């Protein structure tokens, strides 16, 4: 029997210690050797001097997610996996819903069943919208025991948002159970107030989505989310940061030693609010929350990435088509405030980040790897198995052609959504081969993987989200 099932030869490999010209030996789906020259191998792939990067870890994807209004995102785990592989991502973290008045255990079991057809490996966040005593005391601990180590809470959206008291209760539960809390930071009442005024003034076109939620509402909620997390001594990750003034709240808290991390997304690097000002309903294609901002703001977000304040770039992939009755138009076209929020981006995340980041000289290849794979894996408790090219890690690899110039079209992304907000965007750098646990699942755009071959990634307690042991006056209210 061959010592290696697969040898990837002749690559410029992004190891945890920087780029190295070496071969990679794979056995039973894991990396077992990194050496200048590895002989043999049942199968040999010649990287031809190209970059070999860890498979992308997208820690923020809404896939086949049931929403409180009764619809399900128009993307199955099969189509989402296809798009992930096409774009160089091998692991996703997606969201188990909770509806107000409902439980989480039944949602966990139903969502776990839906995810069993995935080809990408997957873990779950648990959304918490209704932290009633029985949810906090019984159901959430049961779901967490099944390996769901991150909770998502919303400080806005009508059927989802938490009051400060509810948010504190979730933070305290997370502290006790050893979970990360991820937070959607926008001020709900401020947005509602702006929406009411915009509607009263007859301003209902898609572009007013951005007017309803300017950076100050994001900054305020980010500040509050961090302050309350600090009070409880519970680590949090601020999701989808769109602007420097929100990121500055994170930087300030970090300077105080608070365990808070910030995620941003490609939409805040290449889209602007002006994209929503297209004729008719077209602007809905770019509608997500927080809103895309301005070209100047994009520059400031890059600055925050370079400073390490924003250390994860996820897609926030959402499955709403433009032309279908169940997509962006489900509530009509006349009122921006009822258009479902969110845009597709799972397959385009890595090419956009590489092109805008590495090819344009804003970040190094090593920083690209940290933002797209290593940091999300660390933060989500998926390391050392995911997010790195190292002996012992899963053999999730992407052969990357750093010179290839591609014009993004929807067909290239292979998702189930009928559009991409990045149609026509020119990128330099493209994934040419994706390997998941030692199996070639995408070669030159052809995805080949059996539905159900993805693995659930249960997560145990991990050190990164341990509290600091710092509470006001030494009185630990979360213990009670
Ligand atoms: O607009 C967005 N981001 N929709 C998805 C749900 C969320 O807030 O993450
Ligand atoms: Zn969110
Ligand atoms: Zn999201």
Short mmCIF file of C-alpha atoms and ligand atoms in Angstrom, two decimals:
data_model
loop_
_atom_site.label_atom_id
_atom_site.label_comp_id
_atom_site.label_asym_id
_atom_site.label_seq_id
_atom_site.Cartn_x
_atom_site.Cartn_y
_atom_site.Cartn_z
CA UNK A 1 0.00 0.00 0.00
CA UNK A 2 1.31 3.47 -0.88
CA UNK A 3 2.57 5.55 2.00
CA UNK A 4 0.51 8.49 0.72
CA UNK A 5 -2.92 8.54 -0.92
CA UNK A 6 -2.06 11.86 -2.51
CA UNK A 7 1.08 13.91 -2.98
CA UNK A 8 0.81 17.54 -4.05
CA UNK A 9 4.12 18.33 -5.61
CA UNK A 10 5.92 21.44 -6.63
CA UNK A 11 3.75 24.05 -4.92
CA UNK A 12 4.44 27.37 -3.23
CA UNK A 13 2.79 26.24 -0.01
CA UNK A 14 1.24 28.63 2.52
CA UNK A 15 2.34 26.95 5.74
CA UNK A 16 1.77 28.47 9.17
CA UNK A 17 5.39 29.68 8.95
CA UNK A 18 5.02 31.48 5.65
CA UNK A 19 5.40 30.39 2.03
CA UNK A 20 7.63 27.39 1.36
CA UNK A 21 8.45 25.54 -1.85
CA UNK A 22 7.58 21.99 -0.77
CA UNK A 23 5.51 18.85 -1.36
CA UNK A 24 2.52 17.76 0.72
CA UNK A 25 1.86 14.12 1.62
CA UNK A 26 -1.72 13.13 2.39
CA UNK A 27 -2.98 9.93 4.03
CA UNK A 28 -6.55 9.13 5.09
CA UNK A 29 -7.67 12.69 4.42
CA UNK A 30 -5.02 14.34 6.58
CA UNK A 31 -1.71 16.04 5.92
CA UNK A 32 0.98 13.67 7.18
CA UNK A 33 4.13 15.10 5.60
CA UNK A 34 5.56 18.40 4.39
CA UNK A 35 8.98 18.06 2.83
CA UNK A 36 11.16 19.46 0.06
CA UNK A 37 10.59 16.31 -1.94
CA UNK A 38 8.10 13.51 -1.29
CA UNK A 39 8.37 10.42 -3.48
CA UNK A 40 5.59 8.01 -4.33
CA UNK A 41 1.92 8.60 -3.70
CA UNK A 42 -1.10 6.77 -5.07
CA UNK A 43 -2.07 9.97 -6.83
CA UNK A 44 0.23 12.84 -7.64
CA UNK A 45 -0.90 16.38 -8.39
CA UNK A 46 1.64 18.75 -9.85
CA UNK A 47 0.93 22.27 -8.60
CA UNK A 48 3.27 23.61 -11.27
CA UNK A 49 4.76 26.21 -8.94
CA UNK A 50 1.34 27.67 -8.11
CA UNK A 51 0.27 28.76 -4.67
CA UNK A 52 -1.14 25.99 -2.47
CA UNK A 53 -3.38 27.53 0.18
CA UNK A 54 -5.51 26.04 2.97
CA UNK A 55 -9.12 25.48 1.92
CA UNK A 56 -11.18 28.52 2.81
CA UNK A 57 -13.17 28.54 6.05
CA UNK A 58 -16.29 30.68 5.65
CA UNK A 59 -17.56 31.22 9.17
CA UNK A 60 -20.70 33.16 8.17
CA UNK A 61 -23.04 31.51 5.64
CA UNK A 62 -26.83 31.41 5.59
CA UNK A 63 -27.58 28.12 3.83
CA UNK A 64 -31.04 26.53 3.56
CA UNK A 65 -31.88 28.59 6.62
CA UNK A 66 -35.54 28.83 7.59
CA UNK A 67 -36.53 32.42 8.44
CA UNK A 68 -39.26 33.51 10.87
CA UNK A 69 -41.49 34.78 8.05
CA UNK A 70 -41.82 31.18 6.85
CA UNK A 71 -39.44 31.08 3.88
CA UNK A 72 -36.16 29.23 3.52
CA UNK A 73 -33.03 30.68 1.88
CA UNK A 74 -32.93 29.56 -1.75
CA UNK A 75 -29.74 27.58 -1.49
CA UNK A 76 -29.45 23.94 -0.47
CA UNK A 77 -26.39 22.44 1.18
CA UNK A 78 -25.62 20.75 -2.15
CA UNK A 79 -25.67 23.94 -4.23
CA UNK A 80 -23.89 25.90 -1.51
CA UNK A 81 -21.17 23.25 -1.32
CA UNK A 82 -20.79 23.39 -5.09
CA UNK A 83 -20.27 27.13 -4.95
CA UNK A 84 -17.92 26.83 -1.98
CA UNK A 85 -15.69 24.34 -3.83
CA UNK A 86 -15.80 26.40 -7.04
CA UNK A 87 -14.49 29.35 -5.02
CA UNK A 88 -11.87 27.49 -2.96
CA UNK A 89 -13.79 27.13 0.31
CA UNK A 90 -13.97 23.72 2.00
CA UNK A 91 -15.63 24.44 5.37
CA UNK A 92 -18.65 26.56 6.25
CA UNK A 93 -20.29 27.64 9.47
CA UNK A 94 -24.01 28.25 9.06
CA UNK A 95 -26.99 29.12 11.21
CA UNK A 96 -29.59 27.12 13.11
CA UNK A 97 -32.62 29.39 13.50
CA UNK A 98 -34.74 30.10 16.55
CA UNK A 99 -38.13 31.75 16.16
CA UNK A 100 -39.60 33.81 18.99
CA UNK A 101 -41.82 31.52 21.08
CA UNK A 102 -40.10 28.46 19.62
CA UNK A 103 -37.31 26.20 20.82
CA UNK A 104 -33.80 25.47 19.64
CA UNK A 105 -33.47 21.70 20.07
CA UNK A 106 -36.07 20.86 17.41
CA UNK A 107 -34.44 23.41 15.08
CA UNK A 108 -31.03 21.88 15.69
CA UNK A 109 -32.20 18.37 14.79
CA UNK A 110 -34.06 19.56 11.67
CA UNK A 111 -31.14 21.69 10.49
CA UNK A 112 -28.64 18.92 11.18
CA UNK A 113 -30.75 16.64 8.96
CA UNK A 114 -30.87 19.27 6.18
CA UNK A 115 -27.10 19.72 6.35
CA UNK A 116 -26.42 15.99 6.01
CA UNK A 117 -26.48 16.36 2.20
CA UNK A 118 -23.55 18.83 2.26
CA UNK A 119 -20.32 18.19 0.42
CA UNK A 120 -18.37 20.91 2.22
CA UNK A 121 -17.56 20.27 5.87
CA UNK A 122 -19.82 22.23 8.18
CA UNK A 123 -20.35 23.54 11.69
CA UNK A 124 -23.25 25.53 13.13
CA UNK A 125 -23.93 28.76 14.96
CA UNK A 126 -27.12 28.78 17.03
CA UNK A 127 -29.23 31.92 16.54
CA UNK A 128 -30.87 33.01 19.79
CA UNK A 129 -33.93 35.24 19.46
CA UNK A 130 -35.90 34.20 22.51
CA UNK A 131 -33.75 33.40 25.56
CA UNK A 132 -36.56 32.24 27.85
CA UNK A 133 -35.54 30.36 31.02
CA UNK A 134 -36.19 26.89 29.58
CA UNK A 135 -34.13 27.76 26.50
CA UNK A 136 -31.21 29.04 28.57
CA UNK A 137 -31.36 26.29 31.17
CA UNK A 138 -32.15 23.20 29.13
CA UNK A 139 -32.29 23.51 25.35
CA UNK A 140 -29.22 25.63 24.66
CA UNK A 141 -26.94 23.51 26.89
CA UNK A 142 -28.21 20.42 25.04
CA UNK A 143 -27.45 21.95 21.63
CA UNK A 144 -24.04 23.18 22.82
CA UNK A 145 -23.23 19.66 24.03
CA UNK A 146 -23.72 18.54 20.42
CA UNK A 147 -20.79 20.74 19.37
CA UNK A 148 -22.46 24.07 18.58
CA UNK A 149 -19.97 26.44 20.23
CA UNK A 150 -21.08 29.80 18.84
CA UNK A 151 -24.28 31.73 19.33
CA UNK A 152 -25.54 34.50 17.05
CA UNK A 153 -27.62 37.36 18.38
CA UNK A 154 -29.17 40.29 16.55
CA UNK A 155 -29.49 43.78 17.97
CA UNK A 156 -31.85 44.65 15.10
CA UNK A 157 -34.47 43.08 12.76
CA UNK A 158 -38.03 42.93 13.96
CA UNK A 159 -38.56 39.24 14.54
CA UNK A 160 -35.02 38.60 15.78
CA UNK A 161 -33.58 41.38 17.88
CA UNK A 162 -32.80 41.10 21.58
CA UNK A 163 -33.25 43.68 24.29
CA UNK A 164 -30.19 44.54 26.35
CA UNK A 165 -31.52 42.36 29.19
CA UNK A 166 -31.92 39.40 26.83
CA UNK A 167 -28.49 39.97 25.34
CA UNK A 168 -26.96 39.98 28.83
CA UNK A 169 -28.70 36.70 29.63
CA UNK A 170 -27.25 35.11 26.46
CA UNK A 171 -23.76 36.44 27.25
CA UNK A 172 -23.96 34.96 30.75
CA UNK A 173 -25.11 31.60 29.42
CA UNK A 174 -22.27 31.60 26.87
CA UNK A 175 -19.78 32.35 29.66
CA UNK A 176 -21.02 29.40 31.70
CA UNK A 177 -21.08 27.02 28.72
CA UNK A 178 -17.86 28.15 27.00
CA UNK A 179 -19.19 29.55 23.71
CA UNK A 180 -18.35 32.47 21.46
CA UNK A 181 -21.14 35.03 20.97
CA UNK A 182 -21.35 36.61 17.52
CA UNK A 183 -23.31 39.83 17.26
CA UNK A 184 -25.18 41.73 14.55
CA UNK A 185 -24.61 45.30 15.66
CA UNK A 186 -27.16 47.90 14.53
CA UNK A 187 -29.51 49.95 16.71
CA UNK A 188 -33.00 48.61 16.12
CA UNK A 189 -35.04 51.56 17.40
CA UNK A 190 -32.88 54.07 15.54
CA UNK A 191 -33.37 52.18 12.28
CA UNK A 192 -37.13 51.88 12.84
CA UNK A 193 -37.31 55.60 13.55
CA UNK A 194 -35.41 56.44 10.36
CA UNK A 195 -37.52 54.03 8.29
CA UNK A 196 -40.76 55.58 9.55
CA UNK A 197 -39.50 59.06 8.64
CA UNK A 198 -38.25 57.96 5.21
CA UNK A 199 -41.59 56.32 4.43
CA UNK A 200 -43.52 59.37 5.64
CA UNK A 201 -41.44 61.40 3.19
CA UNK A 202 -42.25 58.95 0.38
CA UNK A 203 -38.62 57.75 0.13
CA UNK A 204 -39.03 54.01 -0.42
CA UNK A 205 -36.66 53.07 -3.29
CA UNK A 206 -33.86 50.52 -2.60
CA UNK A 207 -31.23 53.23 -2.11
CA UNK A 208 -32.96 54.41 1.06
CA UNK A 209 -31.95 51.16 2.73
CA UNK A 210 -28.58 52.83 3.30
CA UNK A 211 -30.19 56.04 4.56
CA UNK A 212 -32.12 54.04 7.16
CA UNK A 213 -28.97 52.61 8.73
CA UNK A 214 -26.03 55.07 8.55
CA UNK A 215 -22.70 54.18 10.22
CA UNK A 216 -23.68 55.84 13.51
CA UNK A 217 -26.36 53.19 14.19
CA UNK A 218 -23.75 50.49 13.63
CA UNK A 219 -21.19 52.29 15.79
CA UNK A 220 -23.63 52.75 18.67
CA UNK A 221 -24.69 49.11 18.69
CA UNK A 222 -21.08 47.94 18.37
CA UNK A 223 -20.14 50.04 21.38
CA UNK A 224 -23.08 48.68 23.38
CA UNK A 225 -22.47 45.07 22.36
CA UNK A 226 -18.86 45.32 23.48
CA UNK A 227 -19.63 47.19 26.70
CA UNK A 228 -22.16 44.58 27.81
CA UNK A 229 -19.82 41.74 26.83
CA UNK A 230 -17.13 43.43 28.91
CA UNK A 231 -19.54 43.63 31.85
CA UNK A 232 -20.12 39.88 31.64
CA UNK A 233 -16.51 39.05 30.70
CA UNK A 234 -17.71 37.13 27.65
CA UNK A 235 -15.69 37.07 24.39
CA UNK A 236 -17.60 38.20 21.29
CA UNK A 237 -17.09 38.57 17.56
CA UNK A 238 -18.73 41.55 15.87
CA UNK A 239 -20.11 40.35 12.57
CA UNK A 240 -20.05 42.12 9.19
CA UNK A 241 -18.34 45.39 10.20
CA UNK A 242 -18.91 47.87 7.38
CA UNK A 243 -17.20 51.04 8.57
CA UNK A 244 -14.20 52.38 10.44
CA UNK A 245 -16.20 54.01 13.22
CA UNK A 246 -17.56 50.60 14.28
CA UNK A 247 -14.13 49.01 13.91
CA UNK A 248 -12.65 51.76 16.09
CA UNK A 249 -14.91 50.60 18.93
CA UNK A 250 -13.35 47.16 18.58
CA UNK A 251 -9.82 48.60 18.51
CA UNK A 252 -10.47 50.67 21.64
CA UNK A 253 -11.88 47.69 23.53
CA UNK A 254 -8.95 45.52 22.51
CA UNK A 255 -6.58 48.13 23.82
CA UNK A 256 -8.32 47.64 27.20
CA UNK A 257 -7.71 43.88 26.87
CA UNK A 258 -11.30 42.96 26.04
CA UNK A 259 -11.67 39.76 24.00
CA UNK A 260 -13.50 41.07 20.96
CA UNK A 261 -12.89 40.30 17.31
CA UNK A 262 -14.23 41.88 14.13
CA UNK A 263 -15.35 40.32 10.88
CA UNK A 264 -15.90 42.11 7.59
CA UNK A 265 -17.08 40.87 4.18
CA UNK A 266 -16.23 41.46 0.49
CA UNK A 267 -19.37 43.61 0.07
CA UNK A 268 -17.76 46.26 2.29
CA UNK A 269 -14.60 46.18 0.16
CA UNK A 270 -16.07 46.49 -3.34
CA UNK A 271 -19.73 47.60 -3.15
CA UNK A 272 -21.06 51.01 -2.18
CA UNK A 273 -24.42 52.51 -1.24
CA UNK A 274 -24.52 53.95 -4.76
CA UNK A 275 -25.00 50.41 -6.09
CA UNK A 276 -28.47 50.47 -4.55
CA UNK A 277 -29.28 53.59 -6.57
CA UNK A 278 -29.77 51.70 -9.84
CA UNK A 279 -32.91 51.97 -11.93
CA UNK A 280 -36.10 50.33 -10.71
CA UNK A 281 -35.66 47.48 -8.27
CA UNK A 282 -32.11 46.63 -9.39
CA UNK A 283 -30.63 48.17 -6.24
CA UNK A 284 -32.13 45.30 -4.19
CA UNK A 285 -29.36 43.08 -5.57
CA UNK A 286 -26.91 44.91 -3.31
CA UNK A 287 -29.10 45.25 -0.24
CA UNK A 288 -27.57 43.80 2.90
CA UNK A 289 -27.17 44.94 6.48
CA UNK A 290 -25.18 46.80 7.51
CA UNK A 291 -25.36 48.67 4.24
CA UNK A 292 -22.44 48.96 1.82
CA UNK A 293 -20.94 52.45 2.35
CA UNK A 294 -18.62 54.53 0.13
CA UNK A 295 -15.32 54.15 -1.70
CA UNK A 296 -13.64 56.22 1.04
CA UNK A 297 -15.08 53.90 3.70
CA UNK A 298 -13.76 50.87 1.81
CA UNK A 299 -10.27 52.35 2.18
CA UNK A 300 -10.79 52.76 5.91
CA UNK A 301 -12.01 49.16 6.23
CA UNK A 302 -8.84 47.99 4.48
CA UNK A 303 -6.85 50.01 6.99
CA UNK A 304 -8.65 48.19 9.82
CA UNK A 305 -7.87 44.87 8.14
CA UNK A 306 -4.20 45.75 7.83
CA UNK A 307 -4.09 46.78 11.48
CA UNK A 308 -5.57 43.41 12.48
CA UNK A 309 -8.70 44.96 14.03
CA UNK A 310 -10.83 43.16 11.44
CA UNK A 311 -9.25 39.73 11.28
CA UNK A 312 -11.81 37.59 9.46
CA UNK A 313 -13.38 38.09 6.02
CA UNK A 314 -16.53 35.99 5.63
CA UNK A 315 -19.15 36.01 2.90
CA UNK A 316 -22.40 36.46 4.90
CA UNK A 317 -23.81 34.45 1.98
CA UNK A 318 -27.60 34.74 1.71
CA UNK A 319 -29.86 32.86 -0.69
CA UNK A 320 -32.27 35.37 -2.21
CA UNK A 321 -32.60 35.39 -5.99
CA UNK A 322 -33.52 38.54 -7.88
CA UNK A 323 -36.05 37.11 -10.34
CA UNK A 324 -37.91 34.50 -8.30
CA UNK A 325 -41.13 35.20 -6.38
CA UNK A 326 -39.52 33.81 -3.19
CA UNK A 327 -36.38 35.92 -3.40
CA UNK A 328 -35.73 39.66 -3.19
CA UNK A 329 -39.26 40.38 -4.52
CA UNK A 330 -41.14 38.26 -1.98
CA UNK A 331 -42.65 41.35 -0.34
CA UNK A 332 -43.02 43.45 -3.47
CA UNK A 333 -40.80 46.09 -5.02
CA UNK A 334 -42.22 49.30 -3.62
CA UNK A 335 -40.74 49.48 -0.14
CA UNK A 336 -37.04 48.98 0.66
CA UNK A 337 -37.82 48.23 4.30
CA UNK A 338 -39.48 44.89 3.53
CA UNK A 339 -36.97 43.57 1.01
CA UNK A 340 -35.08 40.58 2.48
CA UNK A 341 -31.58 41.58 3.49
CA UNK A 342 -28.50 39.73 2.35
CA UNK A 343 -26.59 38.89 -0.82
CA UNK A 344 -24.87 35.80 -2.23
CA UNK A 345 -21.09 35.62 -1.87
CA UNK A 346 -19.86 32.16 -0.89
CA UNK A 347 -18.15 31.39 -4.21
CA UNK A 348 -16.84 34.90 -4.85
CA UNK A 349 -15.39 35.58 -1.37
CA UNK A 350 -11.88 34.27 -1.92
CA UNK A 351 -11.34 35.52 -5.49
CA UNK A 352 -12.44 39.04 -4.48
CA UNK A 353 -10.36 39.10 -1.31
CA UNK A 354 -7.31 37.75 -3.14
CA UNK A 355 -7.66 40.12 -6.06
CA UNK A 356 -8.48 43.26 -4.09
CA UNK A 357 -6.05 42.32 -1.34
CA UNK A 358 -3.05 40.38 -2.63
CA UNK A 359 -3.08 41.23 -6.34
CA UNK A 360 -3.54 44.93 -5.61
CA UNK A 361 -0.76 44.88 -3.01
CA UNK A 362 -2.91 45.69 0.05
CA UNK A 363 -2.13 42.45 1.91
CA UNK A 364 0.31 39.56 1.61
CA UNK A 365 -0.57 35.98 0.72
CA UNK A 366 0.04 35.08 4.36
CA UNK A 367 -2.45 37.74 5.49
CA UNK A 368 -4.95 36.45 2.94
CA UNK A 369 -4.63 32.96 4.45
CA UNK A 370 -5.12 34.30 7.96
CA UNK A 371 -8.22 36.32 7.01
CA UNK A 372 -9.89 33.62 4.96
CA UNK A 373 -8.95 30.37 6.70
CA UNK A 374 -6.67 30.39 9.75
CA UNK A 375 -8.35 33.11 11.80
CA UNK A 376 -11.93 31.91 11.23
CA UNK A 377 -10.84 28.38 12.11
CA UNK A 378 -9.13 29.60 15.29
CA UNK A 379 -12.04 31.79 16.34
CA UNK A 380 -14.62 29.09 15.73
CA UNK A 381 -12.71 26.39 17.58
CA UNK A 382 -12.03 24.45 14.36
CA UNK A 383 -8.25 24.66 14.66
CA UNK A 384 -5.88 22.85 14.38
CA UNK A 385 -7.96 20.56 12.15
CA UNK A 386 -9.06 23.31 9.75
CA UNK A 387 -7.62 26.51 8.35
CA UNK A 388 -3.94 25.59 8.01
CA UNK A 389 -1.49 23.51 6.06
CA UNK A 390 0.30 21.58 8.80
CA UNK A 391 1.00 18.00 9.68
CA UNK A 392 -2.11 16.60 11.37
CA UNK A 393 -4.57 19.03 9.77
CA UNK A 394 -7.26 17.91 7.37
CA UNK A 395 -5.95 17.95 3.80
CA UNK A 396 -8.16 20.84 2.67
CA UNK A 397 -6.13 22.56 -0.03
CA UNK A 398 -6.62 25.00 -2.88
CA UNK A 399 -4.31 25.32 -5.85
CA UNK A 400 -4.44 28.98 -6.68
CA UNK A 401 -3.45 30.59 -9.98
CA UNK A 402 -2.32 34.01 -8.79
CA UNK A 403 -1.99 35.37 -12.34
CA UNK A 404 -5.28 34.27 -13.83
CA UNK A 405 -7.56 37.14 -14.81
CA UNK A 406 -11.25 36.36 -14.63
CA UNK A 407 -14.37 38.44 -15.12
CA UNK A 408 -16.87 37.28 -12.53
CA UNK A 409 -20.15 36.00 -13.94
CA UNK A 410 -22.94 34.31 -12.05
CA UNK A 411 -22.42 31.01 -13.88
CA UNK A 412 -18.83 30.75 -12.63
CA UNK A 413 -20.02 30.78 -9.02
CA UNK A 414 -22.25 27.70 -9.40
CA UNK A 415 -24.70 28.65 -6.66
CA UNK A 416 -28.48 28.35 -6.90
CA UNK A 417 -29.04 32.10 -6.82
CA UNK A 418 -29.87 33.79 -10.13
CA UNK A 419 -27.45 36.68 -9.79
CA UNK A 420 -24.23 37.86 -8.22
CA UNK A 421 -23.76 41.45 -7.03
CA UNK A 422 -20.24 41.13 -8.46
CA UNK A 423 -21.25 40.46 -12.09
CA UNK A 424 -18.56 41.92 -14.38
CA UNK A 425 -15.99 42.50 -11.63
CA UNK A 426 -12.51 41.72 -12.91
CA UNK A 427 -10.30 39.75 -10.57
CA UNK A 428 -6.72 38.58 -10.73
CA UNK A 429 -6.21 35.23 -9.01
CA UNK A 430 -8.50 32.22 -9.21
CA UNK A 431 -8.78 28.78 -7.60
CA UNK A 432 -8.04 26.02 -10.11
CA UNK A 433 -8.29 22.96 -7.89
CA UNK A 434 -9.97 22.38 -4.52
CA UNK A 435 -9.15 19.39 -2.34
CA UNK A 436 -11.34 18.44 0.63
CA UNK A 437 -9.82 15.97 3.06
CA UNK A 438 -7.51 14.65 0.36
CA UNK A 439 -10.18 14.31 -2.33
CA UNK A 440 -10.12 16.50 -5.43
CA UNK A 441 -13.59 18.06 -5.40
CA UNK A 442 -13.03 20.82 -7.98
CA UNK A 443 -10.70 20.89 -10.93
CA UNK A 444 -10.75 23.71 -13.47
CA UNK A 445 -14.27 24.69 -12.39
CA UNK A 446 -15.72 21.16 -12.54
CA UNK A 447 -17.11 20.22 -9.14
CA UNK A 448 -17.27 16.54 -8.37
CA UNK A 449 -18.32 15.40 -4.91
CA UNK A 450 -20.99 13.11 -3.57
CA UNK A 451 -23.89 14.77 -1.73
CA UNK A 452 -23.55 13.78 1.91
CA UNK A 453 -19.75 13.51 1.77
CA UNK A 454 -19.32 16.67 3.88
CA UNK A 455 -18.69 16.10 7.58
CA UNK A 456 -20.25 17.76 10.59
CA UNK A 457 -17.58 19.52 12.65
CA UNK A 458 -18.66 19.37 16.31
CA UNK A 459 -16.64 21.71 18.49
CA UNK A 460 -15.58 21.29 22.10
CA UNK A 461 -14.66 24.00 24.61
CA UNK A 462 -11.69 25.98 23.35
CA UNK A 463 -9.27 28.30 25.07
CA UNK A 464 -9.72 31.34 22.84
CA UNK A 465 -13.20 32.01 24.20
CA UNK A 466 -12.33 31.52 27.86
CA UNK A 467 -13.17 34.60 29.96
CA UNK A 468 -10.38 36.88 31.19
CA UNK A 469 -11.42 36.74 34.83
CA UNK A 470 -12.03 40.49 34.91
CA UNK A 471 -15.42 41.71 36.19
CA UNK A 472 -16.37 45.05 37.79
CA UNK A 473 -15.70 45.09 41.54
CA UNK A 474 -14.77 41.43 41.35
CA UNK A 475 -18.49 40.58 41.46
CA UNK A 476 -19.26 37.92 38.86
CA UNK A 477 -22.98 38.22 38.11
CA UNK A 478 -22.75 35.62 35.33
CA UNK A 479 -21.96 32.88 37.81
CA UNK A 480 -25.38 33.05 39.44
O1 LIG B 1 -28.13 41.55 5.33
C1 LIG B 1 -27.70 40.57 5.93
N1 LIG B 1 -26.50 40.59 6.45
N2 LIG B 1 -28.49 39.50 6.06
C2 LIG B 1 -28.16 38.29 6.64
C3 LIG B 1 -28.53 38.20 8.06
C4 LIG B 1 -27.47 38.81 8.89
O2 LIG B 1 -27.69 39.88 9.41
O3 LIG B 1 -26.41 38.22 9.06
ZN1 LIG B 2 -26.12 39.82 10.88
ZN1 LIG B 3 -25.41 36.96 8.20
#
